[in-house]
Amino acid sequence: MLKQTMLAVFALTIVAGIGIAAVQSQPDATLLAKAKAIHERVLTVDSHVDILGPAYATPALDPGKPTDLKCDLPKMKAGGLDAVFLAVFTSQRPEWNAPGYKAVYDEAIDRFDAIDRLRKMHPELCELARTPADVERIEKTGKRVILVGVENGYPMGDDVRNLGVFYDRGARYVTLVHGSHNQLADSSGPAEPKHNGLSELGKKAVAEMNRLGIIVDTSHASAKAFWDAIAMSKAPIMASHSGCTALARSDRNLDDEQLKALAKNGGVIQIVALGSYLKEDSPERAAAVRKLREELGFGGRGARRPAAGGGGQPPAQVTPEQQADRQKIRAVMQERMKEIDAKFPPATLKEFADHIDHAVKVAGIEHVGVGTDFDGGGGVPGFNDHSEALNVTVELLRRGYNEDQIRKIWGGNLMRVWREVNRVAGK
Ligand SMILES: [Zn+2]
């Protein structure tokens, strides 16, 4: 889940939803056949997808059927994607106190329940994996593999034992912090640090994650919190959905020194498919988008909320009239964004693959993977949902990657990290 307002998610969803026809030519048939064959043979994992909280995995929003979500089980199957980490994402309260922790802890448990509903609704289509061996076993059955990550350590509160509760519910990574500082770590978002990296509690949390066998995820963490996590963790760490600063300056991305440190640590960067982290907006594009938003009444931050969308946010209560109004605005926005995109092209599959290339060049082929942030703002023309996962492989083949390298990028590296984290935990 990206850190900006839900409005930004709304806008990005619209931008990303425009489709690939204008930007991406059809992959050539030979490469596509080759990519399909590779997906048959290798394990493919996406390390970061958001879910829509209370409505997720109910008859109203059933990911076992084709939906508007970027990740549902039919799309995963169509794209040859085997496994996905669904994010138990929670936003947080401004106060770091017991009532805030309790309220958000309860929200996190609701998200775990939603993921449980999915596997219970479709036991013939998917299964929850708790170990790397589970992943391999489930993949062989042809079912989709469901994995769980917790995005934002806030719901842990001030008690590291809650990490054990999350682990028991299936969580195998925890993203320490999100768009604001929390009690564990400084976020990459705010300019001023609060803890100057990890707090004492954050350091305890890292130690507890090492003990339990939970991967420490530093996406959204400040640079200093990243360096603290690298220094503290006895096991490899990961950035579950980040890009490379060298190609796009963003507080969410890792610079080359961080990439090298991640390699030394044995960890992995999972390249995000969120356009604004892959390609910096030109001032002209930013101005055009700003103007359009103002015109459509998206004045203040969070002035409007999406009727539905990523980020695991509860849907707002809206009247049918408001719903119709939003749909109208959405349609206008979509049309006008097409014009802006034609003038100032946004990031596409090409930039996504450029970030993979760069991370491979700097950190090495053993330390790069894929973490889309689908349904949390992620998705670019050419790789806009899981049904298009084969396009990524086609692009990698085009760029000269061989099957072994593609296997590493599409999940081999992440599985190695997980196994190493388990080994350190004595599991
Ligand atoms: Zn995120």
Short mmCIF file of C-alpha atoms and ligand atoms in Angstrom, two decimals:
data_model
loop_
_atom_site.label_atom_id
_atom_site.label_comp_id
_atom_site.label_asym_id
_atom_site.label_seq_id
_atom_site.Cartn_x
_atom_site.Cartn_y
_atom_site.Cartn_z
CA MET A 1 0.00 0.00 0.00
CA LEU A 2 1.45 3.31 -0.96
CA LYS A 3 1.72 5.99 1.62
CA GLN A 4 -0.18 8.79 -0.02
CA THR A 5 -3.84 9.48 0.44
CA MET A 6 -6.53 7.18 -0.78
CA LEU A 7 -7.16 9.83 -3.38
CA ALA A 8 -3.79 9.04 -4.86
CA VAL A 9 -4.73 5.37 -4.96
CA PHE A 10 -7.91 6.30 -6.75
CA ALA A 11 -6.04 8.35 -9.31
CA LEU A 12 -3.33 5.74 -9.81
CA THR A 13 -5.89 2.99 -10.18
CA ILE A 14 -7.50 4.96 -12.93
CA VAL A 15 -4.20 5.74 -14.59
CA ALA A 16 -3.09 2.13 -14.44
CA GLY A 17 -6.45 0.85 -15.58
CA ILE A 18 -6.28 2.43 -18.98
CA GLY A 19 -4.85 -0.62 -20.61
CA ILE A 20 -1.81 -1.60 -22.48
CA ALA A 21 -2.87 -1.41 -26.09
CA ALA A 22 -1.40 1.99 -26.80
CA VAL A 23 1.89 1.33 -25.08
CA GLN A 24 2.77 -2.32 -25.29
CA SER A 25 2.87 -4.15 -28.55
CA GLN A 26 1.79 -7.78 -28.47
CA PRO A 27 4.63 -10.03 -27.36
CA ASP A 28 5.88 -12.14 -30.22
CA ALA A 29 4.41 -15.63 -30.30
CA THR A 30 7.70 -17.47 -29.87
CA LEU A 31 8.70 -15.54 -26.77
CA LEU A 32 5.21 -15.85 -25.34
CA ALA A 33 5.28 -19.63 -25.82
CA LYS A 34 8.69 -19.76 -24.20
CA ALA A 35 7.49 -17.63 -21.28
CA LYS A 36 4.46 -19.89 -20.78
CA ALA A 37 6.67 -22.96 -20.72
CA ILE A 38 8.97 -21.32 -18.16
CA HIS A 39 6.00 -20.45 -15.95
CA GLU A 40 4.99 -24.11 -16.08
CA ARG A 41 8.38 -25.12 -14.74
CA VAL A 42 9.33 -22.42 -12.23
CA LEU A 43 7.70 -21.17 -9.07
CA THR A 44 6.38 -17.64 -9.55
CA VAL A 45 5.72 -15.46 -6.50
CA ASP A 46 4.49 -11.90 -6.01
CA SER A 47 5.54 -10.69 -2.56
CA HIS A 48 3.09 -7.84 -2.12
CA VAL A 49 -0.60 -7.52 -2.97
CA ASP A 50 -3.19 -5.60 -0.97
CA ILE A 51 -6.66 -6.82 -0.15
CA LEU A 52 -9.87 -4.90 0.34
CA GLY A 53 -10.62 -5.35 4.03
CA PRO A 54 -14.15 -6.17 5.15
CA ALA A 55 -15.58 -6.87 1.70
CA TYR A 56 -12.70 -9.10 0.58
CA ALA A 57 -13.64 -12.73 0.08
CA THR A 58 -17.37 -12.25 0.51
CA PRO A 59 -20.00 -12.93 -2.17
CA ALA A 60 -19.82 -9.19 -2.96
CA LEU A 61 -16.12 -9.41 -3.78
CA ASP A 62 -15.07 -12.95 -4.50
CA PRO A 63 -11.45 -13.30 -5.68
CA GLY A 64 -12.22 -16.87 -6.72
CA LYS A 65 -14.10 -15.40 -9.67
CA PRO A 66 -13.12 -12.75 -12.21
CA THR A 67 -13.25 -9.37 -10.44
CA ASP A 68 -12.06 -5.81 -10.92
CA LEU A 69 -9.16 -6.59 -8.60
CA LYS A 70 -5.71 -6.75 -10.15
CA CYS A 71 -5.13 -9.95 -8.22
CA ASP A 72 -7.79 -12.64 -8.21
CA LEU A 73 -7.40 -16.39 -8.59
CA PRO A 74 -8.48 -16.53 -12.27
CA LYS A 75 -6.06 -13.73 -13.19
CA MET A 76 -3.22 -15.48 -11.35
CA LYS A 77 -3.94 -18.66 -13.26
CA ALA A 78 -4.15 -16.86 -16.59
CA GLY A 79 -0.78 -15.18 -15.99
CA GLY A 80 0.90 -18.32 -14.73
CA LEU A 81 1.42 -16.80 -11.28
CA ASP A 82 1.64 -19.49 -8.61
CA ALA A 83 1.89 -17.68 -5.30
CA VAL A 84 1.04 -14.38 -3.74
CA PHE A 85 1.68 -12.73 -0.40
CA LEU A 86 -1.55 -10.98 0.57
CA ALA A 87 -0.95 -8.01 2.85
CA VAL A 88 -2.62 -7.64 6.20
CA PHE A 89 -2.37 -3.89 5.82
CA THR A 90 -3.53 -1.49 8.47
CA SER A 91 -3.21 2.24 8.69
CA GLN A 92 -2.60 3.55 12.18
CA ARG A 93 -3.78 5.95 14.84
CA PRO A 94 -1.83 9.14 15.53
CA GLU A 95 -1.42 8.09 19.17
CA TRP A 96 0.91 5.33 20.14
CA ASN A 97 -1.12 4.07 23.05
CA ALA A 98 -3.08 1.04 24.16
CA PRO A 99 -6.50 2.04 22.75
CA GLY A 100 -4.96 2.84 19.36
CA TYR A 101 -2.97 -0.40 19.31
CA LYS A 102 -6.01 -2.44 20.32
CA ALA A 103 -8.27 -0.91 17.66
CA VAL A 104 -5.75 -1.50 14.89
CA TYR A 105 -4.82 -4.95 16.18
CA ASP A 106 -8.51 -5.83 15.78
CA GLU A 107 -8.40 -4.48 12.21
CA ALA A 108 -5.39 -6.67 11.49
CA ILE A 109 -7.22 -9.71 12.82
CA ASP A 110 -10.14 -8.83 10.50
CA ARG A 111 -7.70 -8.89 7.57
CA PHE A 112 -6.37 -12.29 8.62
CA ASP A 113 -9.98 -13.44 8.80
CA ALA A 114 -10.60 -12.15 5.27
CA ILE A 115 -7.67 -14.17 3.93
CA ASP A 116 -8.97 -17.20 5.82
CA ARG A 117 -12.36 -16.71 4.16
CA LEU A 118 -10.72 -16.80 0.75
CA ARG A 119 -9.11 -20.19 1.29
CA LYS A 120 -12.25 -21.57 2.91
CA MET A 121 -14.44 -20.32 0.04
CA HIS A 122 -12.18 -21.93 -2.57
CA PRO A 123 -10.33 -24.92 -1.14
CA GLU A 124 -10.17 -26.40 -4.64
CA LEU A 125 -8.49 -23.27 -6.04
CA CYS A 126 -6.07 -22.12 -3.35
CA GLU A 127 -4.38 -23.05 -0.12
CA LEU A 128 -2.49 -21.22 2.60
CA ALA A 129 1.22 -22.02 2.84
CA ARG A 130 3.03 -21.82 6.17
CA THR A 131 6.39 -23.21 5.07
CA PRO A 132 8.52 -23.23 1.91
CA ALA A 133 7.74 -26.94 1.64
CA ASP A 134 4.01 -26.09 1.69
CA VAL A 135 4.58 -23.72 -1.21
CA GLU A 136 6.20 -26.42 -3.33
CA ARG A 137 3.57 -29.01 -2.44
CA ILE A 138 0.62 -26.71 -3.18
CA GLU A 139 2.16 -25.45 -6.41
CA LYS A 140 2.38 -29.04 -7.69
CA THR A 141 -1.36 -29.52 -7.13
CA GLY A 142 -2.10 -26.65 -9.54
CA LYS A 143 -3.76 -24.59 -6.82
CA ARG A 144 -2.74 -21.00 -6.17
CA VAL A 145 -0.52 -20.55 -3.13
CA ILE A 146 -1.69 -17.97 -0.59
CA LEU A 147 0.88 -16.45 1.74
CA VAL A 148 0.51 -13.68 4.28
CA GLY A 149 2.57 -10.60 5.08
CA VAL A 150 1.71 -7.91 7.62
CA GLU A 151 2.18 -4.39 6.30
CA ASN A 152 2.78 -1.95 9.17
CA GLY A 153 4.06 -3.06 12.58
CA TYR A 154 1.70 -0.67 14.39
CA PRO A 155 -0.89 -3.35 15.32
CA MET A 156 1.83 -5.21 17.24
CA GLY A 157 1.45 -2.45 19.82
CA ASP A 158 4.11 -2.49 22.51
CA ASP A 159 4.07 -6.25 22.97
CA VAL A 160 6.37 -8.29 20.74
CA ARG A 161 4.38 -11.41 21.68
CA ASN A 162 1.73 -10.21 19.22
CA LEU A 163 4.18 -11.09 16.45
CA GLY A 164 3.68 -14.68 17.58
CA VAL A 165 -0.08 -14.27 17.12
CA PHE A 166 0.50 -12.95 13.59
CA TYR A 167 2.89 -15.82 12.89
CA ASP A 168 0.31 -18.35 14.03
CA ARG A 169 -2.21 -16.73 11.70
CA GLY A 170 0.22 -17.31 8.82
CA ALA A 171 2.28 -14.10 8.63
CA ARG A 172 5.74 -14.78 7.24
CA TYR A 173 6.91 -11.21 6.85
CA VAL A 174 6.19 -8.00 8.68
CA THR A 175 6.76 -4.59 7.08
CA LEU A 176 8.06 -2.68 10.09
CA VAL A 177 6.53 0.67 9.26
CA HIS A 178 4.24 2.35 6.75
CA GLY A 179 3.76 5.95 5.57
CA SER A 180 4.08 7.52 9.04
CA HIS A 181 6.53 6.82 11.82
CA ASN A 182 5.30 4.18 14.25
CA GLN A 183 6.46 2.85 17.59
CA LEU A 184 8.94 0.51 15.88
CA ALA A 185 10.66 2.58 13.22
CA ASP A 186 10.95 5.76 11.25
CA SER A 187 9.08 5.83 7.97
CA SER A 188 10.62 7.03 4.72
CA GLY A 189 7.70 9.45 4.39
CA PRO A 190 8.15 12.26 6.92
CA ALA A 191 11.18 14.51 6.57
CA GLU A 192 11.98 14.61 10.30
CA PRO A 193 12.96 11.37 12.04
CA LYS A 194 11.37 10.37 15.34
CA HIS A 195 13.66 7.55 16.52
CA ASN A 196 16.56 8.06 14.14
CA GLY A 197 15.99 4.60 12.66
CA LEU A 198 14.59 1.74 14.70
CA SER A 199 13.28 2.38 18.21
CA GLU A 200 14.37 0.12 21.08
CA LEU A 201 11.03 -1.65 20.68
CA GLY A 202 11.69 -1.95 16.95
CA LYS A 203 15.01 -3.64 17.67
CA LYS A 204 13.24 -6.07 20.01
CA ALA A 205 10.68 -6.73 17.27
CA VAL A 206 13.43 -7.57 14.78
CA ALA A 207 14.97 -10.01 17.29
CA GLU A 208 11.56 -11.60 17.88
CA MET A 209 10.98 -11.92 14.13
CA ASN A 210 14.37 -13.63 13.82
CA ARG A 211 13.36 -15.99 16.64
CA LEU A 212 9.96 -16.80 15.12
CA GLY A 213 10.99 -17.10 11.47
CA ILE A 214 9.35 -13.92 10.15
CA ILE A 215 11.13 -12.05 7.36
CA VAL A 216 11.94 -8.43 8.28
CA ASP A 217 10.54 -6.17 5.53
CA THR A 218 11.98 -2.67 5.21
CA SER A 219 9.82 -1.27 2.41
CA HIS A 220 8.47 2.10 3.67
CA ALA A 221 11.26 2.31 6.28
CA SER A 222 13.58 5.33 6.40
CA ALA A 223 17.13 4.80 5.17
CA LYS A 224 18.42 4.81 8.74
CA ALA A 225 15.78 2.27 9.81
CA PHE A 226 16.86 0.11 6.86
CA TRP A 227 20.50 0.31 7.99
CA ASP A 228 19.50 -0.48 11.58
CA ALA A 229 17.49 -3.51 10.40
CA ILE A 230 20.45 -4.75 8.34
CA ALA A 231 22.73 -4.35 11.35
CA MET A 232 20.28 -5.90 13.84
CA SER A 233 18.81 -8.81 11.94
CA LYS A 234 20.56 -12.17 12.28
CA ALA A 235 18.75 -13.33 9.12
CA PRO A 236 18.46 -11.84 5.62
CA ILE A 237 15.90 -9.09 5.20
CA MET A 238 13.82 -7.94 2.25
CA ALA A 239 12.17 -4.92 0.73
CA SER A 240 8.85 -6.46 -0.32
CA HIS A 241 7.83 -3.70 -2.75
CA SER A 242 10.41 -1.05 -3.61
CA GLY A 243 12.28 0.33 -6.60
CA CYS A 244 15.74 1.74 -7.30
CA THR A 245 16.60 5.33 -6.42
CA ALA A 246 19.14 5.46 -9.24
CA LEU A 247 16.28 5.30 -11.76
CA ALA A 248 13.56 7.17 -9.88
CA ARG A 249 14.17 9.37 -6.87
CA SER A 250 11.56 8.41 -4.30
CA ASP A 251 11.79 7.97 -0.57
CA ARG A 252 10.30 4.51 -1.15
CA ASN A 253 13.24 3.30 -3.22
CA LEU A 254 16.66 1.91 -2.35
CA ASP A 255 19.88 3.56 -3.45
CA ASP A 256 22.85 1.61 -4.76
CA GLU A 257 24.56 1.45 -1.36
CA GLN A 258 21.42 -0.10 0.10
CA LEU A 259 21.20 -2.57 -2.79
CA LYS A 260 24.80 -3.64 -2.20
CA ALA A 261 24.15 -3.99 1.53
CA LEU A 262 21.08 -6.09 0.82
CA ALA A 263 23.22 -8.39 -1.34
CA LYS A 264 25.83 -8.72 1.40
CA ASN A 265 23.05 -9.46 3.87
CA GLY A 266 21.74 -12.25 1.63
CA GLY A 267 18.42 -10.44 1.28
CA VAL A 268 16.23 -9.45 -1.64
CA ILE A 269 14.58 -6.40 -3.20
CA GLN A 270 11.21 -7.18 -4.71
CA ILE A 271 10.68 -4.65 -7.48
CA VAL A 272 7.43 -2.72 -7.16
CA ALA A 273 5.13 -2.11 -10.14
CA LEU A 274 3.86 1.25 -8.93
CA GLY A 275 4.40 3.86 -11.61
CA SER A 276 5.44 6.82 -9.48
CA TYR A 277 8.23 4.77 -7.87
CA LEU A 278 9.46 3.60 -11.28
CA LYS A 279 9.50 6.89 -13.16
CA GLU A 280 9.59 10.37 -11.78
CA ASP A 281 6.78 12.58 -13.00
CA SER A 282 8.04 15.41 -15.15
CA PRO A 283 7.04 18.81 -13.73
CA GLU A 284 4.76 19.20 -16.76
CA ARG A 285 2.93 15.94 -16.07
CA ALA A 286 2.64 16.67 -12.36
CA ALA A 287 1.18 20.09 -13.16
CA ALA A 288 -1.32 18.61 -15.63
CA VAL A 289 -2.49 16.00 -13.12
CA ARG A 290 -2.73 18.61 -10.38
CA LYS A 291 -4.80 20.87 -12.61
CA LEU A 292 -7.15 18.04 -13.55
CA ARG A 293 -7.65 17.09 -9.91
CA GLU A 294 -8.46 20.62 -8.96
CA GLU A 295 -10.92 20.85 -11.84
CA LEU A 296 -12.69 17.69 -10.72
CA GLY A 297 -12.87 18.79 -7.12
CA PHE A 298 -10.06 16.69 -5.71
CA GLY A 299 -8.84 19.75 -3.90
CA GLY A 300 -7.69 18.81 -0.42
CA ARG A 301 -5.81 15.71 0.59
CA GLY A 302 -8.31 12.92 1.09
CA ALA A 303 -11.17 15.16 -0.04
CA ARG A 304 -12.73 12.21 -1.78
CA ARG A 305 -12.39 8.55 -1.06
CA PRO A 306 -12.71 5.82 -3.63
CA ALA A 307 -15.88 3.76 -3.51
CA ALA A 308 -13.73 0.65 -3.55
CA GLY A 309 -10.12 0.01 -4.10
CA GLY A 310 -6.83 -1.07 -2.74
CA GLY A 311 -5.19 -0.62 0.53
CA GLY A 312 -7.32 -2.77 2.74
CA GLN A 313 -9.34 0.25 3.70
CA PRO A 314 -12.91 -0.28 4.81
CA PRO A 315 -15.27 0.98 2.13
CA ALA A 316 -16.94 4.25 3.03
CA GLN A 317 -20.70 4.23 3.52
CA VAL A 318 -22.03 5.90 0.38
CA THR A 319 -25.51 6.56 -0.91
CA PRO A 320 -26.51 5.39 -4.41
CA GLU A 321 -26.48 9.04 -5.51
CA GLN A 322 -22.93 9.52 -4.26
CA GLN A 323 -21.97 6.28 -5.95
CA ALA A 324 -23.37 7.49 -9.29
CA ASP A 325 -21.64 10.82 -8.83
CA ARG A 326 -18.33 9.09 -8.23
CA GLN A 327 -18.74 6.89 -11.25
CA LYS A 328 -19.30 9.94 -13.41
CA ILE A 329 -16.22 11.66 -12.05
CA ARG A 330 -14.24 8.45 -12.43
CA ALA A 331 -15.22 8.24 -16.11
CA VAL A 332 -14.27 11.86 -16.76
CA MET A 333 -11.01 11.41 -14.92
CA GLN A 334 -10.23 8.29 -16.94
CA GLU A 335 -10.83 10.06 -20.22
CA ARG A 336 -8.79 13.09 -19.25
CA MET A 337 -5.96 10.97 -17.87
CA LYS A 338 -5.70 9.32 -21.29
CA GLU A 339 -4.93 12.71 -22.77
CA ILE A 340 -2.33 13.41 -20.09
CA ASP A 341 -0.77 9.96 -20.56
CA ALA A 342 -0.55 10.48 -24.31
CA LYS A 343 1.27 13.76 -23.76
CA PHE A 344 3.46 12.69 -20.83
CA PRO A 345 3.75 8.88 -20.84
CA PRO A 346 3.76 7.25 -17.39
CA ALA A 347 5.92 4.29 -16.35
CA THR A 348 5.23 1.05 -18.19
CA LEU A 349 6.47 -2.52 -18.16
CA LYS A 350 9.67 -1.19 -19.73
CA GLU A 351 10.52 0.92 -16.67
CA PHE A 352 9.54 -1.95 -14.37
CA ALA A 353 12.04 -4.17 -16.20
CA ASP A 354 14.62 -1.36 -16.12
CA HIS A 355 14.44 -1.44 -12.31
CA ILE A 356 14.94 -5.21 -12.35
CA ASP A 357 17.96 -4.74 -14.63
CA HIS A 358 19.44 -2.08 -12.39
CA ALA A 359 18.96 -4.07 -9.18
CA VAL A 360 20.49 -7.13 -10.87
CA LYS A 361 23.44 -5.05 -12.04
CA VAL A 362 24.11 -3.58 -8.58
CA ALA A 363 22.97 -6.28 -6.13
CA GLY A 364 23.30 -9.36 -8.34
CA ILE A 365 20.85 -11.84 -9.81
CA GLU A 366 20.46 -13.60 -6.43
CA HIS A 367 18.90 -10.56 -4.76
CA VAL A 368 16.02 -9.36 -6.95
CA GLY A 369 12.36 -10.34 -7.14
CA VAL A 370 8.85 -9.06 -7.87
CA GLY A 371 6.47 -7.32 -5.44
CA THR A 372 3.77 -5.54 -7.40
CA ASP A 373 1.65 -3.67 -4.83
CA PHE A 374 -1.37 -4.61 -6.95
CA ASP A 375 -4.64 -3.42 -5.42
CA GLY A 376 -2.61 -0.96 -3.36
CA GLY A 377 -1.70 1.42 -6.17
CA GLY A 378 0.58 -0.89 -8.18
CA GLY A 379 0.13 -1.73 -11.86
CA VAL A 380 1.63 -0.21 -15.00
CA PRO A 381 0.65 -0.55 -18.65
CA GLY A 382 1.96 -3.96 -19.71
CA PHE A 383 1.92 -5.32 -16.16
CA ASN A 384 -1.32 -4.03 -14.79
CA ASP A 385 -2.69 -7.19 -13.19
CA HIS A 386 -1.67 -10.79 -12.66
CA SER A 387 -3.12 -11.95 -15.97
CA GLU A 388 -0.22 -9.99 -17.52
CA ALA A 389 2.53 -11.67 -15.49
CA LEU A 390 3.75 -13.47 -18.62
CA ASN A 391 4.57 -10.08 -20.16
CA VAL A 392 7.25 -9.64 -17.50
CA THR A 393 8.87 -12.91 -18.46
CA VAL A 394 8.64 -12.08 -22.16
CA GLU A 395 10.38 -8.78 -21.44
CA LEU A 396 13.09 -10.52 -19.39
CA LEU A 397 13.64 -13.03 -22.21
CA ARG A 398 13.87 -10.16 -24.67
CA ARG A 399 16.56 -8.63 -22.49
CA GLY A 400 18.58 -11.82 -22.49
CA TYR A 401 17.74 -13.39 -19.13
CA ASN A 402 17.85 -17.18 -19.16
CA GLU A 403 15.45 -19.55 -17.44
CA ASP A 404 17.61 -19.99 -14.36
CA GLN A 405 17.86 -16.24 -13.87
CA ILE A 406 14.12 -15.82 -14.43
CA ARG A 407 13.44 -18.56 -11.87
CA LYS A 408 15.48 -16.64 -9.31
CA ILE A 409 13.69 -13.35 -10.01
CA TRP A 410 10.22 -14.88 -10.02
CA GLY A 411 10.52 -16.39 -6.55
CA GLY A 412 13.70 -18.46 -6.20
CA ASN A 413 15.49 -15.67 -4.38
CA LEU A 414 12.60 -14.94 -2.05
CA MET A 415 12.25 -18.62 -1.19
CA ARG A 416 15.98 -18.77 -0.42
CA VAL A 417 15.61 -15.80 1.94
CA TRP A 418 12.63 -17.41 3.65
CA ARG A 419 14.50 -20.71 4.10
CA GLU A 420 17.48 -18.87 5.55
CA VAL A 421 15.20 -16.94 7.93
CA ASN A 422 13.77 -20.30 9.04
CA ARG A 423 17.23 -21.77 9.45
CA VAL A 424 18.24 -18.89 11.73
CA ALA A 425 15.02 -19.47 13.72
CA GLY A 426 15.91 -23.14 14.01
CA LYS A 427 12.88 -24.18 11.96
ZN ZN B 1 3.14 -0.39 0.76
#
